PDB file of C-alpha atoms in Angstrom:
ATOM      1  CA  MET A 872       5.635   2.389  16.498  1.00 91.00           C
ATOM      2  CA  LEU A 873       8.611   0.147  16.398  1.00 93.00           C
ATOM      3  CA  VAL A 874       8.236  -3.542  15.233  1.00 95.00           C
ATOM      4  CA  GLU A 875       9.668  -4.689  18.404  1.00 95.00           C
ATOM      5  CA  GLU A 876       6.539  -3.082  20.622  1.00 95.00           C
ATOM      6  CA  ALA A 877       4.061  -5.124  18.216  1.00 94.00           C
ATOM      7  CA  VAL A 878       6.339  -8.093  18.651  1.00 94.00           C
ATOM      8  CA  ASN A 879       6.174  -7.823  22.668  1.00 92.00           C
ATOM      9  CA  ARG A 880       2.379  -7.340  22.489  1.00 92.00           C
ATOM     10  CA  ILE A 881       1.950 -10.252  20.352  1.00 91.00           C
ATOM     11  CA  LYS A 882       4.209 -12.368  22.247  1.00 89.00           C
ATOM     12  CA  ALA A 883       2.182 -11.145  25.458  1.00 89.00           C
ATOM     13  CA  ALA A 884      -1.033 -12.254  24.011  1.00 85.00           C
ATOM     14  CA  GLY A 885       0.110 -15.942  23.721  1.00 77.00           C
ATOM     15  CA  ARG A 886       1.484 -16.160  27.151  1.00 73.00           C
ATOM     16  CA  GLY A 887      -0.455 -19.157  28.851  1.00 65.00           C
ATOM     17  CA  THR A 888      -1.421 -21.017  25.623  1.00 63.00           C
ATOM     18  CA  GLY A 889       1.437 -23.449  25.936  1.00 52.00           C
ATOM     19  CA  LYS A 890       3.533 -21.792  23.479  1.00 66.00           C
ATOM     20  CA  ASP A 891       6.194 -19.014  23.240  1.00 77.00           C
ATOM     21  CA  TRP A 892       6.718 -17.894  19.960  1.00 84.00           C
ATOM     22  CA  ALA A 893      10.217 -17.034  18.587  1.00 89.00           C
ATOM     23  CA  VAL A 894      10.577 -13.643  17.177  1.00 92.00           C
ATOM     24  CA  ASP A 895      11.007 -14.582  13.508  1.00 93.00           C
ATOM     25  CA  ARG A 896       7.367 -16.489  13.871  1.00 92.00           C
ATOM     26  CA  VAL A 897       5.870 -13.463  15.141  1.00 93.00           C
ATOM     27  CA  ILE A 898       7.166 -11.199  12.612  1.00 95.00           C
ATOM     28  CA  ASP A 899       5.624 -13.861  10.099  1.00 94.00           C
ATOM     29  CA  PHE A 900       2.345 -13.107  11.919  1.00 92.00           C
ATOM     30  CA  LEU A 901       2.614  -9.520  11.675  1.00 94.00           C
ATOM     31  CA  ASN A 902       3.522  -9.958   7.923  1.00 95.00           C
ATOM     32  CA  THR A 903       0.478 -11.623   7.255  1.00 91.00           C
ATOM     33  CA  ALA A 904      -1.619  -9.487   9.364  1.00 91.00           C
ATOM     34  CA  LEU A 905      -0.138  -6.290   7.249  1.00 93.00           C
ATOM     35  CA  LEU A 906      -1.066  -8.174   3.921  1.00 90.00           C
ATOM     36  CA  GLN A 907      -4.858  -8.638   5.442  1.00 86.00           C
ATOM     37  CA  VAL A 908      -5.027  -5.101   6.487  1.00 88.00           C
ATOM     38  CA  SER A 909      -3.463  -3.534   3.137  1.00 90.00           C
ATOM     39  CA  ALA A 910      -6.102  -5.577   1.216  1.00 87.00           C
ATOM     40  CA  LEU A 911      -8.730  -3.881   3.614  1.00 85.00           C
ATOM     41  CA  LEU A 912      -7.281  -0.573   3.248  1.00 88.00           C
ATOM     42  CA  ALA A 913      -7.444  -1.004  -0.452  1.00 89.00           C
ATOM     43  CA  ALA A 914     -10.812  -2.349  -0.493  1.00 85.00           C
ATOM     44  CA  ASN A 915     -12.063   1.141   1.349  1.00 84.00           C
ATOM     45  CA  LYS A 916      -9.810   3.158  -1.146  1.00 88.00           C
ATOM     46  CA  TYR A 917      -7.198   4.532   1.374  1.00 88.00           C
ATOM     47  CA  PRO A 918      -5.133   7.006  -0.319  1.00 90.00           C
ATOM     48  CA  PRO A 919      -1.891   6.683   1.127  1.00 90.00           C
ATOM     49  CA  ILE A 920      -1.361   3.081  -0.021  1.00 92.00           C
ATOM     50  CA  VAL A 921      -1.510   4.442  -3.821  1.00 95.00           C
ATOM     51  CA  GLN A 922       1.511   4.340  -6.081  1.00 96.00           C
ATOM     52  CA  THR A 923       1.779   5.927  -9.389  1.00 97.00           C
ATOM     53  CA  ILE A 924       4.116   4.285 -11.851  1.00 97.00           C
ATOM     54  CA  GLU A 925       4.839   4.581 -15.437  1.00 97.00           C
ATOM     55  CA  LEU A 926       4.405   1.099 -17.251  1.00 96.00           C
ATOM     56  CA  GLU A 927       5.437   0.000 -20.765  1.00 97.00           C
ATOM     57  CA  ASP A 928       4.111  -2.657 -22.885  1.00 96.00           C
ATOM     58  CA  GLY A 929       5.478  -5.838 -21.662  1.00 96.00           C
ATOM     59  CA  ASP A 930       6.505  -4.461 -18.001  1.00 97.00           C
ATOM     60  CA  ASP A 931       5.848  -6.890 -14.966  1.00 97.00           C
ATOM     61  CA  LEU A 932       3.287  -5.678 -12.349  1.00 96.00           C
ATOM     62  CA  PRO A 933       5.045  -4.351  -9.433  1.00 95.00           C
ATOM     63  CA  GLU A 934       5.720  -7.033  -6.448  1.00 93.00           C
ATOM     64  CA  ASN A 935       3.744  -4.781  -4.096  1.00 93.00           C
ATOM     65  CA  TYR A 936       0.694  -4.488  -6.529  1.00 94.00           C
ATOM     66  CA  LEU A 937      -2.885  -5.379  -5.044  1.00 92.00           C
ATOM     67  CA  TYR A 938      -5.157  -3.672  -7.679  1.00 90.00           C
ATOM     68  CA  SER A 939      -5.560  -0.918  -9.959  1.00 94.00           C
ATOM     69  CA  CYS A 940      -6.894   2.712  -9.186  1.00 94.00           C
ATOM     70  CA  GLY A 941      -9.607   2.883 -12.302  1.00 92.00           C
ATOM     71  CA  THR A 942      -9.483   1.078 -15.535  1.00 94.00           C
ATOM     72  CA  TYR A 943      -6.642   1.251 -18.065  1.00 95.00           C
ATOM     73  CA  PRO A 944      -6.346   0.221 -21.657  1.00 96.00           C
ATOM     74  CA  ILE A 945      -4.121  -2.782 -20.815  1.00 96.00           C
ATOM     75  CA  ARG A 946      -4.588  -6.588 -20.292  1.00 95.00           C
ATOM     76  CA  ILE A 947      -2.625  -8.390 -17.279  1.00 94.00           C
ATOM     77  CA  THR A 948      -1.644 -12.207 -17.733  1.00 95.00           C
ATOM     78  CA  ASN A 949       0.369 -13.713 -15.119  1.00 94.00           C
ATOM     79  CA  GLY A 950       1.583 -10.317 -13.963  1.00 93.00           C
ATOM     80  CA  LYS A 951       2.739  -9.099 -17.413  1.00 96.00           C
ATOM     81  CA  VAL A 952       1.251  -5.690 -18.874  1.00 96.00           C
ATOM     82  CA  GLU A 953      -0.062  -5.846 -22.451  1.00 97.00           C
ATOM     83  CA  PHE A 954      -1.433  -2.364 -23.975  1.00 97.00           C
ATOM     84  CA  LEU A 955      -4.489  -2.718 -26.027  1.00 96.00           C
ATOM     85  CA  ASP A 956      -3.712   0.285 -27.841  1.00 94.00           C
ATOM     86  CA  ASP A 957      -0.327  -0.108 -29.875  1.00 91.00           C
ATOM     87  CA  SER A 958      -0.052   3.646 -30.444  1.00 94.00           C
ATOM     88  CA  MET A 959       0.738   4.270 -26.895  1.00 94.00           C
ATOM     89  CA  GLU A 960       4.420   4.018 -25.485  1.00 94.00           C
ATOM     90  CA  THR A 961       3.684   4.343 -21.562  1.00 96.00           C
ATOM     91  CA  ILE A 962       0.990   4.686 -19.554  1.00 96.00           C
ATOM     92  CA  ARG A 963       0.543   6.524 -15.987  1.00 97.00           C
ATOM     93  CA  PHE A 964      -0.568   3.471 -13.757  1.00 97.00           C
ATOM     94  CA  ARG A 965      -2.013   4.239 -10.419  1.00 97.00           C
ATOM     95  CA  TYR A 966      -2.809   0.891  -8.018  1.00 97.00           C
ATOM     96  CA  PHE A 967      -3.191   0.184  -4.482  1.00 95.00           C
ATOM     97  CA  LYS A 968      -0.161  -1.214  -3.025  1.00 94.00           C
ATOM     98  CA  ASN A 969       0.436  -3.838  -0.392  1.00 92.00           C
ATOM     99  CA  ILE A 970       2.215  -1.734   2.312  1.00 91.00           C
ATOM    100  CA  GLY A 971       4.982  -4.301   2.584  1.00 88.00           C
ATOM    101  CA  LYS A 972       6.892  -6.529   5.102  1.00 92.00           C
ATOM    102  CA  VAL A 973       8.740  -5.853   8.164  1.00 94.00           C
ATOM    103  CA  ILE A 974      12.028  -7.620   8.830  1.00 92.00           C
ATOM    104  CA  LYS A 975      13.603  -6.798  12.175  1.00 93.00           C
ATOM    105  CA  THR A 976      12.439  -5.723  15.574  1.00 94.00           C
ATOM    106  CA  SER A 977      14.083  -2.333  14.950  1.00 94.00           C
ATOM    107  CA  ASP A 978      11.855  -1.600  12.041  1.00 92.00           C
ATOM    108  CA  ASN A 979       9.341   1.140  12.280  1.00 94.00           C
ATOM    109  CA  MET A 980       5.833  -0.354  11.472  1.00 95.00           C
ATOM    110  CA  PRO A 981       4.566   0.732   7.963  1.00 92.00           C
ATOM    111  CA  PHE A 982       1.569   2.494   9.112  1.00 90.00           C
ATOM    112  CA  THR A 983       1.954   5.803  11.111  1.00 86.00           C
ATOM    113  CA  ASN A 984      -1.569   5.435  12.233  1.00 87.00           C
ATOM    114  CA  ASP A 985      -2.234   3.993  15.498  1.00 87.00           C
ATOM    115  CA  ALA A 986      -5.698   2.775  14.922  1.00 85.00           C
ATOM    116  CA  ILE A 987      -4.348   0.741  11.670  1.00 89.00           C
ATOM    117  CA  ASN A 988      -1.329  -0.392  13.743  1.00 91.00           C
ATOM    118  CA  GLU A 989      -3.735  -1.694  16.677  1.00 88.00           C
ATOM    119  CA  VAL A 990      -5.731  -3.800  13.756  1.00 87.00           C
ATOM    120  CA  VAL A 991      -2.736  -5.254  12.512  1.00 91.00           C
ATOM    121  CA  ILE A 992      -1.388  -6.313  15.822  1.00 92.00           C
ATOM    122  CA  LYS A 993      -4.740  -7.760  17.110  1.00 87.00           C
ATOM    123  CA  GLY A 994      -5.173  -9.531  13.491  1.00 86.00           C
ATOM    124  CA  ALA A 995      -1.505 -11.113  14.387  1.00 89.00           C
ATOM    125  CA  VAL A 996      -2.613 -12.332  17.611  1.00 87.00           C
ATOM    126  CA  LEU A 997      -5.608 -13.939  16.245  1.00 83.00           C
ATOM    127  CA  LEU A 998      -3.166 -15.920  13.619  1.00 83.00           C
ATOM    128  CA  ALA A 999      -0.779 -16.778  16.280  1.00 83.00           C
ATOM    129  CA  LEU A1000      -3.406 -18.189  19.009  1.00 80.00           C
ATOM    130  CA  ASN A1001      -5.342 -19.938  15.733  1.00 75.00           C
ATOM    131  CA  GLU A1002      -2.127 -21.711  15.030  1.00 73.00           C
ATOM    132  CA  ASN A1003      -2.174 -22.942  18.425  1.00 64.00           C
ATOM    133  CA  ALA A1004      -5.786 -23.959  17.987  1.00 60.00           C
ATOM    134  CA  VAL A1005      -6.844 -21.754  20.960  1.00 55.00           C
ATOM    135  CA  GLN A1006     -10.672 -20.487  20.947  1.00 56.00           C
ATOM    136  CA  ILE A1007     -10.570 -17.335  19.378  1.00 52.00           C
ATOM    137  CA  GLY A1008     -14.375 -16.856  18.380  1.00 61.00           C
ATOM    138  CA  GLN A1009     -14.898 -13.803  20.637  1.00 53.00           C
ATOM    139  CA  ASP A1010     -11.391 -12.162  19.419  1.00 55.00           C
ATOM    140  CA  ALA A1011     -12.238 -12.819  15.710  1.00 62.00           C
ATOM    141  CA  GLN A1012     -15.390 -10.926  16.686  1.00 63.00           C
ATOM    142  CA  LEU A1013     -13.434  -8.071  18.128  1.00 55.00           C
ATOM    143  CA  VAL A1014     -10.989  -7.862  15.369  1.00 62.00           C
ATOM    144  CA  THR A1015     -13.869  -7.677  12.538  1.00 66.00           C
ATOM    145  CA  ALA A1016     -15.481  -4.682  14.840  1.00 61.00           C
ATOM    146  CA  LEU A1017     -11.926  -2.761  14.659  1.00 59.00           C
ATOM    147  CA  GLN A1018     -11.674  -3.548  11.046  1.00 65.00           C
ATOM    148  CA  GLN A1019     -15.145  -2.171  10.553  1.00 65.00           C
ATOM    149  CA  ALA A1020     -14.353   0.874  12.667  1.00 58.00           C
ATOM    150  CA  VAL A1021     -11.164   1.444  10.610  1.00 62.00           C
ATOM    151  CA  ALA A1022     -13.020   1.365   7.529  1.00 61.00           C
ATOM    152  CA  GLY A1023     -15.659   3.465   8.728  1.00 60.00           C
ATOM    153  CA  GLY A1024     -13.185   5.970   9.909  1.00 56.00           C
ATOM    154  CA  LEU A1025     -11.601   6.056   6.463  1.00 55.00           C
ATOM    155  CA  ALA A1026     -14.840   7.192   4.989  1.00 49.00           C
ATOM    156  CA  GLY A1027     -14.790   9.772   7.811  1.00 50.00           C
ATOM    157  CA  GLY A1028     -11.730  11.304   7.608  1.00 48.00           C
ATOM    158  CA  LEU A1029      -9.266   8.899   9.293  1.00 45.00           C
ATOM    159  CA  ALA A1030      -7.571   8.455   5.821  1.00 41.00           C
ATOM    160  CA  THR A1031      -4.868  11.473   6.804  1.00 40.00           C
ATOM    161  CA  GLU A1032      -2.229  10.039   8.524  1.00 40.00           C
TER     162      GLU A1032
END
């Protein structure tokens, strides 16, 4: 799915609220929703967002780091890695990543899974409507239900894109 389709769907959801959002603002909503869904997927241990890197003592964590897969003999302070075992030169480090941002409408959505893209779009719609103080209680319940369905699907095999 192209970002353009997601933007058009979000803009269409805002019609009638007295606000027509600029494309850049809609992309901001979309990026916030992508971060929220990335955190949801990481909490449910979604394999496609696992990244592996080699770390050296004193390295910075990657910008897209959410949290580590497992435990490592390291200490992390202010985004810097400190090895607890001085005899180690590098550590193969696995972590859950933030899926990233979209920049322009010609970009592809970061997820190829339609169910996940639906949750991202619905989340972006809620963020946009909430900015306009539109009553979103029922919509928020729907997105929560969608998130739970995606999380449940992850456990049941949805995790294969």
